[in-house]
Amino acid sequence: MNPFKTALFLAFALAPFVQYGQHTDEINSNRPGKSMSAFAVGKSVFQIESGIYGIEESHDLLGYDAKGLGVDMDIRYGYFDERLEFIANLQYQYENIVTRTVSSNKSALKQTVLGAKFLLYDPFKNYEKKINIFSWKANRRFDWHQLIPAVSVFGGANITFRSNPYHFSQDGSVSPKVMLITQNHLGDGRWVFVTNIIADYILTEYPSYGYVLTLTRGFNDKWSGFIENQGYKSNFYSDAIIRGGTAYLINKSMQVDASISTNFKTTPSILYGGIGFSWRYDANYKDVIINLDNNDSKKETKKGKKSKKEKTEEKAKKNDSFLSN
């Protein structure tokens, strides 16, 4: 059995009998990093995450310099099940390219991905850390449970339009994209570590395989920061990028962010930075408890008063509300 199938089997085998809603009191945005969090936004929740960025690029071997601007947007919607969300990812970029003899422009939808994410396993559900009132040392002992990650899978289609200057094929194509997502909440809960393992442009002439590793730290109730490493490899283009940034929570449904990125090579060297905004609409949301041990019956309660256990679980994931990347 290959590693991907093994991961899926373990995720299903470890799945608990009771699952709770994925909605949090504060917005759960993937920005400003490039990784995707394991948790969904919540059933009936609509969320937009968008930003603008500037890019500088220089290629030593081909002898060109490029400067450009871009806009990216993620549209997320929770539907049908608490653990399921649908995602549209769009990125438009404009560049001016200057060589020793000529200057030219190119612009297009650099990326268009439509897909869905499903949470397979959440280690926070049905788990409550016990307090030992007789031993301070026991309460300070390392909690091995935090090493068990939340696990999700993403599947979708990468759509490339005809005559796209950013794509290896000028005929246009629709190709599968799949992703395995894990997420750990470490230490006192303020640290969040997300891993994405990605296979993109599957079944095309140049399939791409990559990863994104994101470590986020919540500094207080408003501010958080992150560092990130992204790598991808194909016969068309390969690179490794390091990224860092910060986010500020305006209110429970709005967040602003800023980030900067660079790579490690000169063919080409890339530097870009951007700012962004995330907003969600959750007026129609209702807390959902899915009891899988009772004929898949569902119990819904109106948004509002929550149990002590739910509040404890939500507090443990609070820092994922800033950047669960």
C-alpha positions as a Markdown table, in Angstrom:
| # | Residue | x | y | z |
|---|---|---|---|---|
| 1 | Met | 0.0 | 0.0 | 0.0 |
| 2 | Asn | 1.5 | 3.4 | -1.0 |
| 3 | Pro | 1.9 | 6.2 | 1.6 |
| 4 | Phe | -1.1 | 8.2 | 0.4 |
| 5 | Lys | -3.5 | 5.2 | 0.7 |
| 6 | Thr | -2.0 | 4.4 | 4.1 |
| 7 | Ala | -2.7 | 7.9 | 5.3 |
| 8 | Leu | -6.3 | 7.7 | 4.1 |
| 9 | Phe | -6.8 | 4.3 | 5.8 |
| 10 | Leu | -5.5 | 5.5 | 9.1 |
| 11 | Ala | -7.6 | 8.7 | 9.0 |
| 12 | Phe | -10.8 | 6.7 | 8.5 |
| 13 | Ala | -9.8 | 4.1 | 11.1 |
| 14 | Leu | -9.1 | 6.7 | 13.7 |
| 15 | Ala | -12.3 | 8.7 | 13.0 |
| 16 | Pro | -14.4 | 9.3 | 16.1 |
| 17 | Phe | -18.0 | 8.4 | 16.5 |
| 18 | Val | -19.1 | 11.9 | 17.2 |
| 19 | Gln | -18.2 | 15.0 | 15.2 |
| 20 | Tyr | -18.9 | 18.6 | 16.0 |
| 21 | Gly | -19.2 | 21.7 | 13.8 |
| 22 | Gln | -16.0 | 23.2 | 12.4 |
| 23 | His | -17.2 | 26.8 | 12.8 |
| 24 | Thr | -15.2 | 29.0 | 15.2 |
| 25 | Asp | -16.2 | 32.2 | 16.9 |
| 26 | Glu | -13.5 | 34.1 | 15.0 |
| 27 | Ile | -12.7 | 33.9 | 11.2 |
| 28 | Asn | -10.5 | 31.0 | 10.1 |
| 29 | Ser | -8.5 | 32.3 | 7.1 |
| 30 | Asn | -5.8 | 30.6 | 5.1 |
| 31 | Arg | -4.2 | 34.0 | 4.4 |
| 32 | Pro | -1.6 | 35.2 | 4.0 |
| 33 | Gly | 0.2 | 31.9 | 3.6 |
| 34 | Lys | -0.3 | 29.5 | 0.7 |
| 35 | Ser | -1.2 | 26.4 | 2.6 |
| 36 | Met | -4.7 | 25.2 | 3.1 |
| 37 | Ser | -6.0 | 24.5 | 6.7 |
| 38 | Ala | -7.5 | 21.2 | 7.6 |
| 39 | Phe | -10.8 | 22.7 | 8.9 |
| 40 | Ala | -13.8 | 23.8 | 7.0 |
| 41 | Val | -15.5 | 27.2 | 7.5 |
| 42 | Gly | -18.7 | 25.6 | 8.7 |
| 43 | Lys | -22.0 | 24.6 | 7.1 |
| 44 | Ser | -23.8 | 27.6 | 5.4 |
| 45 | Val | -20.8 | 29.9 | 6.0 |
| 46 | Phe | -19.6 | 32.0 | 3.1 |
| 47 | Gln | -16.0 | 33.4 | 3.2 |
| 48 | Ile | -13.8 | 35.5 | 0.8 |
| 49 | Glu | -10.0 | 35.8 | 1.2 |
| 50 | Ser | -8.4 | 38.2 | -1.3 |
| 51 | Gly | -5.3 | 40.3 | -1.7 |
| 52 | Ile | -3.0 | 42.2 | -4.1 |
| 53 | Tyr | 0.7 | 41.7 | -4.5 |
| 54 | Gly | 3.7 | 43.0 | -6.4 |
| 55 | Ile | 6.4 | 40.8 | -7.9 |
| 56 | Glu | 10.0 | 41.4 | -9.1 |
| 57 | Glu | 11.7 | 38.7 | -11.1 |
| 58 | Ser | 15.2 | 38.4 | -12.7 |
| 59 | His | 16.7 | 35.6 | -14.7 |
| 60 | Asp | 20.5 | 35.4 | -14.9 |
| 61 | Leu | 20.7 | 32.9 | -17.8 |
| 62 | Leu | 17.9 | 34.3 | -20.0 |
| 63 | Gly | 18.8 | 37.8 | -19.2 |
| 64 | Tyr | 15.5 | 39.4 | -18.4 |
| 65 | Asp | 13.9 | 41.4 | -15.6 |
| 66 | Ala | 10.2 | 41.5 | -14.9 |
| 67 | Lys | 7.9 | 43.5 | -12.6 |
| 68 | Gly | 4.2 | 43.0 | -12.2 |
| 69 | Leu | 1.1 | 43.1 | -10.1 |
| 70 | Gly | -1.4 | 40.4 | -9.2 |
| 71 | Val | -4.7 | 39.8 | -7.5 |
| 72 | Asp | -5.7 | 36.5 | -5.8 |
| 73 | Met | -8.9 | 35.3 | -4.3 |
| 74 | Asp | -10.3 | 32.3 | -2.5 |
| 75 | Ile | -14.1 | 31.8 | -2.3 |
| 76 | Arg | -15.0 | 29.3 | 0.4 |
| 77 | Tyr | -18.5 | 27.9 | 1.2 |
| 78 | Gly | -19.6 | 25.3 | 3.7 |
| 79 | Tyr | -22.4 | 23.1 | 2.3 |
| 80 | Phe | -24.2 | 19.9 | 3.1 |
| 81 | Asp | -21.9 | 18.7 | 5.9 |
| 82 | Glu | -19.9 | 20.5 | 8.6 |
| 83 | Arg | -16.7 | 18.8 | 7.4 |
| 84 | Leu | -17.2 | 19.8 | 3.8 |
| 85 | Glu | -16.4 | 23.0 | 2.0 |
| 86 | Phe | -16.3 | 24.1 | -1.6 |
| 87 | Ile | -13.4 | 26.3 | -2.8 |
| 88 | Ala | -12.7 | 28.5 | -5.8 |
| 89 | Asn | -9.2 | 29.8 | -6.1 |
| 90 | Leu | -8.5 | 32.5 | -8.7 |
| 91 | Gln | -5.2 | 34.4 | -9.4 |
| 92 | Tyr | -4.7 | 37.1 | -12.1 |
| 93 | Gln | -1.3 | 38.5 | -12.8 |
| 94 | Tyr | 0.1 | 41.2 | -15.1 |
| 95 | Glu | 3.9 | 41.6 | -15.9 |
| 96 | Asn | 6.2 | 43.8 | -17.8 |
| 97 | Ile | 9.2 | 41.9 | -19.1 |
| 98 | Val | 12.4 | 43.7 | -20.2 |
| 99 | Thr | 15.3 | 42.0 | -22.0 |
| 100 | Arg | 18.4 | 43.6 | -23.5 |
| 101 | Thr | 16.6 | 44.3 | -26.8 |
| 102 | Val | 12.9 | 44.3 | -26.2 |
| 103 | Ser | 10.1 | 45.0 | -23.7 |
| 104 | Ser | 6.8 | 43.1 | -23.6 |
| 105 | Asn | 3.8 | 42.5 | -21.4 |
| 106 | Lys | 1.8 | 39.5 | -20.4 |
| 107 | Ser | -1.3 | 39.0 | -18.4 |
| 108 | Ala | -3.9 | 36.3 | -17.7 |
| 109 | Leu | -5.6 | 34.2 | -15.1 |
| 110 | Lys | -2.5 | 32.5 | -13.8 |
| 111 | Gln | -4.5 | 30.0 | -11.8 |
| 112 | Thr | -8.1 | 28.8 | -11.7 |
| 113 | Val | -8.9 | 25.9 | -9.4 |
| 114 | Leu | -12.3 | 24.6 | -8.4 |
| 115 | Gly | -12.6 | 21.9 | -5.8 |
| 116 | Ala | -13.8 | 20.7 | -2.4 |
| 117 | Lys | -12.2 | 19.8 | 0.9 |
| 118 | Phe | -13.4 | 17.2 | 3.5 |
| 119 | Leu | -12.2 | 16.8 | 7.1 |
| 120 | Leu | -11.5 | 13.1 | 7.7 |
| 121 | Tyr | -10.3 | 13.3 | 11.3 |
| 122 | Asp | -10.3 | 15.9 | 14.1 |
| 123 | Pro | -8.2 | 15.0 | 17.2 |
| 124 | Phe | -9.9 | 17.7 | 19.3 |
| 125 | Lys | -13.3 | 16.0 | 19.2 |
| 126 | Asn | -14.2 | 13.6 | 22.1 |
| 127 | Tyr | -10.9 | 14.6 | 23.8 |
| 128 | Glu | -10.5 | 16.6 | 27.0 |
| 129 | Lys | -7.1 | 17.0 | 28.6 |
| 130 | Lys | -7.4 | 16.0 | 32.2 |
| 131 | Ile | -6.0 | 18.1 | 35.0 |
| 132 | Asn | -4.1 | 16.4 | 37.8 |
| 133 | Ile | -5.0 | 18.5 | 41.0 |
| 134 | Phe | -2.3 | 16.6 | 42.9 |
| 135 | Ser | 0.7 | 17.1 | 40.6 |
| 136 | Trp | 2.0 | 20.3 | 39.0 |
| 137 | Lys | 4.7 | 18.3 | 37.2 |
| 138 | Ala | 2.1 | 16.0 | 35.7 |
| 139 | Asn | 0.2 | 18.9 | 34.3 |
| 140 | Arg | 3.4 | 20.3 | 32.8 |
| 141 | Arg | 4.3 | 17.1 | 31.1 |
| 142 | Phe | 4.4 | 17.0 | 27.3 |
| 143 | Asp | 1.0 | 16.2 | 25.8 |
| 144 | Trp | 1.6 | 13.5 | 23.2 |
| 145 | His | -2.0 | 13.9 | 21.9 |
| 146 | Gln | -1.0 | 17.2 | 20.2 |
| 147 | Leu | 1.2 | 15.2 | 17.8 |
| 148 | Ile | -2.0 | 13.6 | 16.4 |
| 149 | Pro | -3.0 | 15.9 | 13.4 |
| 150 | Ala | -6.3 | 16.8 | 12.0 |
| 151 | Val | -6.5 | 15.2 | 8.5 |
| 152 | Ser | -8.3 | 16.5 | 5.4 |
| 153 | Val | -8.2 | 15.8 | 1.7 |
| 154 | Phe | -8.8 | 18.2 | -1.2 |
| 155 | Gly | -9.8 | 17.3 | -4.7 |
| 156 | Gly | -10.5 | 19.6 | -7.6 |
| 157 | Ala | -9.8 | 20.7 | -11.2 |
| 158 | Asn | -7.1 | 23.1 | -12.4 |
| 159 | Ile | -8.6 | 24.9 | -15.3 |
| 160 | Thr | -6.3 | 26.6 | -17.9 |
| 161 | Phe | -7.7 | 28.7 | -20.7 |
| 162 | Arg | -6.4 | 28.8 | -24.2 |
| 163 | Ser | -3.3 | 30.9 | -25.0 |
| 164 | Asn | -2.4 | 31.4 | -21.4 |
| 165 | Pro | 1.2 | 32.8 | -21.3 |
| 166 | Tyr | 1.8 | 31.3 | -17.8 |
| 167 | His | 1.0 | 27.7 | -18.8 |
| 168 | Phe | 3.0 | 25.1 | -20.7 |
| 169 | Ser | 0.1 | 24.3 | -23.0 |
| 170 | Gln | -1.4 | 26.9 | -25.2 |
| 171 | Asp | -4.4 | 24.7 | -26.1 |
| 172 | Gly | -6.1 | 25.0 | -22.7 |
| 173 | Ser | -6.7 | 22.1 | -20.4 |
| 174 | Val | -8.6 | 20.8 | -17.3 |
| 175 | Ser | -6.5 | 18.6 | -15.1 |
| 176 | Pro | -7.0 | 17.0 | -11.6 |
| 177 | Lys | -5.5 | 18.5 | -8.4 |
| 178 | Val | -5.4 | 16.5 | -5.1 |
| 179 | Met | -4.0 | 17.4 | -1.7 |
| 180 | Leu | -3.4 | 15.7 | 1.6 |
| 181 | Ile | -3.7 | 18.2 | 4.5 |
| 182 | Thr | -2.6 | 17.8 | 8.1 |
| 183 | Gln | -2.8 | 20.3 | 11.0 |
| 184 | Asn | -1.3 | 20.2 | 14.5 |
| 185 | His | -2.0 | 22.6 | 17.5 |
| 186 | Leu | 1.2 | 22.6 | 19.5 |
| 187 | Gly | 2.4 | 23.8 | 22.9 |
| 188 | Asp | -0.1 | 26.0 | 24.7 |
| 189 | Gly | -2.3 | 26.1 | 21.6 |
| 190 | Arg | -0.8 | 29.3 | 20.2 |
| 191 | Trp | 1.3 | 27.3 | 17.7 |
| 192 | Val | -0.3 | 25.8 | 14.6 |
| 193 | Phe | 1.6 | 23.6 | 12.1 |
| 194 | Val | 0.1 | 22.8 | 8.8 |
| 195 | Thr | 1.4 | 20.5 | 6.1 |
| 196 | Asn | 0.0 | 20.3 | 2.5 |
| 197 | Ile | 1.2 | 17.5 | 0.1 |
| 198 | Ile | 0.1 | 18.4 | -3.4 |
| 199 | Ala | -0.2 | 16.7 | -6.8 |
| 200 | Asp | -1.2 | 19.1 | -9.5 |
| 201 | Tyr | -1.7 | 19.1 | -13.3 |
| 202 | Ile | -2.2 | 15.3 | -13.1 |
| 203 | Leu | -2.5 | 13.5 | -16.4 |
| 204 | Thr | -0.9 | 16.4 | -18.3 |
| 205 | Glu | 2.5 | 16.5 | -20.0 |
| 206 | Tyr | 4.0 | 18.2 | -17.0 |
| 207 | Pro | 2.5 | 17.0 | -13.7 |
| 208 | Ser | 3.7 | 18.9 | -10.6 |
| 209 | Tyr | 4.3 | 17.6 | -7.1 |
| 210 | Gly | 4.9 | 19.8 | -4.1 |
| 211 | Tyr | 4.5 | 20.7 | -0.5 |
| 212 | Val | 3.7 | 23.6 | 1.8 |
| 213 | Leu | 4.9 | 23.7 | 5.5 |
| 214 | Thr | 3.4 | 26.6 | 7.6 |
| 215 | Leu | 4.1 | 27.4 | 11.2 |
| 216 | Thr | 1.9 | 30.0 | 12.8 |
| 217 | Arg | 2.1 | 31.7 | 16.2 |
| 218 | Gly | -0.7 | 33.7 | 17.8 |
| 219 | Phe | 0.8 | 36.6 | 19.8 |
| 220 | Asn | -2.4 | 37.8 | 21.4 |
| 221 | Asp | -6.1 | 38.0 | 20.7 |
| 222 | Lys | -5.5 | 40.2 | 17.6 |
| 223 | Trp | -2.0 | 39.6 | 16.2 |
| 224 | Ser | -0.4 | 36.5 | 14.7 |
| 225 | Gly | 2.6 | 35.7 | 12.5 |
| 226 | Phe | 3.8 | 32.9 | 10.4 |
| 227 | Ile | 6.8 | 31.4 | 8.5 |
| 228 | Glu | 6.4 | 29.1 | 5.6 |
| 229 | Asn | 8.3 | 26.9 | 3.2 |
| 230 | Gln | 6.9 | 25.9 | -0.2 |
| 231 | Gly | 8.4 | 23.7 | -2.8 |
| 232 | Tyr | 7.3 | 22.2 | -6.1 |
| 233 | Lys | 8.9 | 20.2 | -8.8 |
| 234 | Ser | 8.0 | 19.4 | -12.4 |
| 235 | Asn | 9.8 | 19.1 | -15.8 |
| 236 | Phe | 8.2 | 22.5 | -16.6 |
| 237 | Tyr | 9.3 | 24.5 | -13.5 |
| 238 | Ser | 10.6 | 23.8 | -10.1 |
| 239 | Asp | 11.3 | 26.1 | -7.1 |
| 240 | Ala | 11.6 | 26.5 | -3.4 |
| 241 | Ile | 10.1 | 29.5 | -1.6 |
| 242 | Ile | 10.3 | 30.9 | 1.9 |
| 243 | Arg | 7.5 | 33.2 | 3.1 |
| 244 | Gly | 6.7 | 35.2 | 6.2 |
| 245 | Gly | 4.0 | 37.6 | 7.3 |
| 246 | Thr | 1.5 | 38.7 | 9.9 |
| 247 | Ala | -2.3 | 39.1 | 10.3 |
| 248 | Tyr | -4.5 | 41.3 | 12.4 |
| 249 | Leu | -8.0 | 40.4 | 13.5 |
| 250 | Ile | -10.3 | 43.5 | 13.0 |
| 251 | Asn | -13.3 | 41.7 | 14.5 |
| 252 | Lys | -14.7 | 38.2 | 14.6 |
| 253 | Ser | -15.4 | 38.2 | 10.9 |
| 254 | Met | -12.7 | 40.4 | 9.3 |
| 255 | Gln | -8.9 | 40.1 | 9.1 |
| 256 | Val | -6.2 | 42.0 | 7.3 |
| 257 | Asp | -2.7 | 40.6 | 6.5 |
| 258 | Ala | 0.7 | 41.3 | 4.9 |
| 259 | Ser | 3.4 | 39.0 | 3.7 |
| 260 | Ile | 6.7 | 38.8 | 1.8 |
| 261 | Ser | 8.3 | 35.9 | -0.2 |
| 262 | Thr | 11.5 | 35.0 | -1.9 |
| 263 | Asn | 13.2 | 32.0 | -3.4 |
| 264 | Phe | 16.7 | 30.5 | -3.4 |
| 265 | Lys | 17.8 | 30.5 | -7.0 |
| 266 | Thr | 18.6 | 33.0 | -9.8 |
| 267 | Thr | 16.9 | 31.2 | -12.7 |
| 268 | Pro | 14.8 | 33.2 | -12.0 |
| 269 | Ser | 15.1 | 35.0 | -8.6 |
| 270 | Ile | 11.7 | 36.1 | -7.3 |
| 271 | Leu | 10.7 | 38.6 | -4.7 |
| 272 | Tyr | 7.1 | 39.5 | -4.0 |
| 273 | Gly | 5.0 | 41.0 | -1.2 |
| 274 | Gly | 1.4 | 41.7 | -0.7 |
| 275 | Ile | -1.5 | 42.7 | 1.5 |
| 276 | Gly | -4.9 | 41.0 | 1.9 |
| 277 | Phe | -8.3 | 41.0 | 3.5 |
| 278 | Ser | -10.6 | 38.1 | 4.7 |
| 279 | Trp | -14.3 | 38.4 | 5.4 |
| 280 | Arg | -17.0 | 35.8 | 6.3 |
| 281 | Tyr | -20.7 | 35.8 | 6.4 |
| 282 | Asp | -22.1 | 33.4 | 9.0 |
| 283 | Ala | -25.5 | 34.8 | 9.9 |
| 284 | Asn | -27.2 | 31.6 | 8.7 |
| 285 | Tyr | -24.9 | 29.3 | 10.7 |
| 286 | Lys | -26.3 | 26.8 | 13.3 |
| 287 | Asp | -24.2 | 24.7 | 15.6 |
| 288 | Val | -24.3 | 21.1 | 14.4 |
| 289 | Ile | -23.6 | 17.9 | 16.3 |
| 290 | Ile | -23.4 | 14.8 | 14.0 |
| 291 | Asn | -23.9 | 11.6 | 16.0 |
| 292 | Leu | -22.5 | 8.8 | 13.9 |
| 293 | Asp | -23.2 | 6.3 | 16.6 |
| 294 | Asn | -27.0 | 6.8 | 16.3 |
| 295 | Asn | -28.0 | 6.1 | 12.7 |
| 296 | Asp | -26.2 | 9.3 | 11.5 |
| 297 | Ser | -28.8 | 11.4 | 13.3 |
| 298 | Lys | -28.1 | 15.2 | 13.4 |
| 299 | Lys | -28.9 | 17.5 | 16.2 |
| 300 | Glu | -28.9 | 21.3 | 15.4 |
| 301 | Thr | -29.0 | 24.1 | 18.0 |
| 302 | Lys | -29.3 | 27.7 | 17.2 |
| 303 | Lys | -26.0 | 29.7 | 17.3 |
| 304 | Gly | -25.5 | 31.1 | 20.8 |
| 305 | Lys | -25.0 | 29.4 | 24.1 |
| 306 | Lys | -22.4 | 26.7 | 24.0 |
| 307 | Ser | -21.4 | 23.9 | 26.4 |
| 308 | Lys | -18.2 | 24.2 | 28.5 |
| 309 | Lys | -16.7 | 21.4 | 26.5 |
| 310 | Glu | -17.3 | 23.1 | 23.2 |
| 311 | Lys | -15.8 | 26.4 | 24.6 |
| 312 | Thr | -12.7 | 24.5 | 25.7 |
| 313 | Glu | -12.3 | 22.9 | 22.3 |
| 314 | Glu | -12.8 | 26.2 | 20.5 |
| 315 | Lys | -10.3 | 27.9 | 22.7 |
| 316 | Ala | -7.7 | 25.3 | 21.8 |
| 317 | Lys | -8.2 | 26.1 | 18.1 |
| 318 | Lys | -8.5 | 29.8 | 18.6 |
| 319 | Asn | -5.2 | 30.7 | 17.0 |
| 320 | Asp | -6.2 | 28.9 | 13.8 |
| 321 | Ser | -8.7 | 31.7 | 13.4 |
| 322 | Phe | -5.9 | 34.1 | 12.3 |
| 323 | Leu | -3.8 | 31.9 | 10.0 |
| 324 | Ser | -4.4 | 28.2 | 9.9 |
| 325 | Asn | -2.0 | 27.9 | 7.2 |
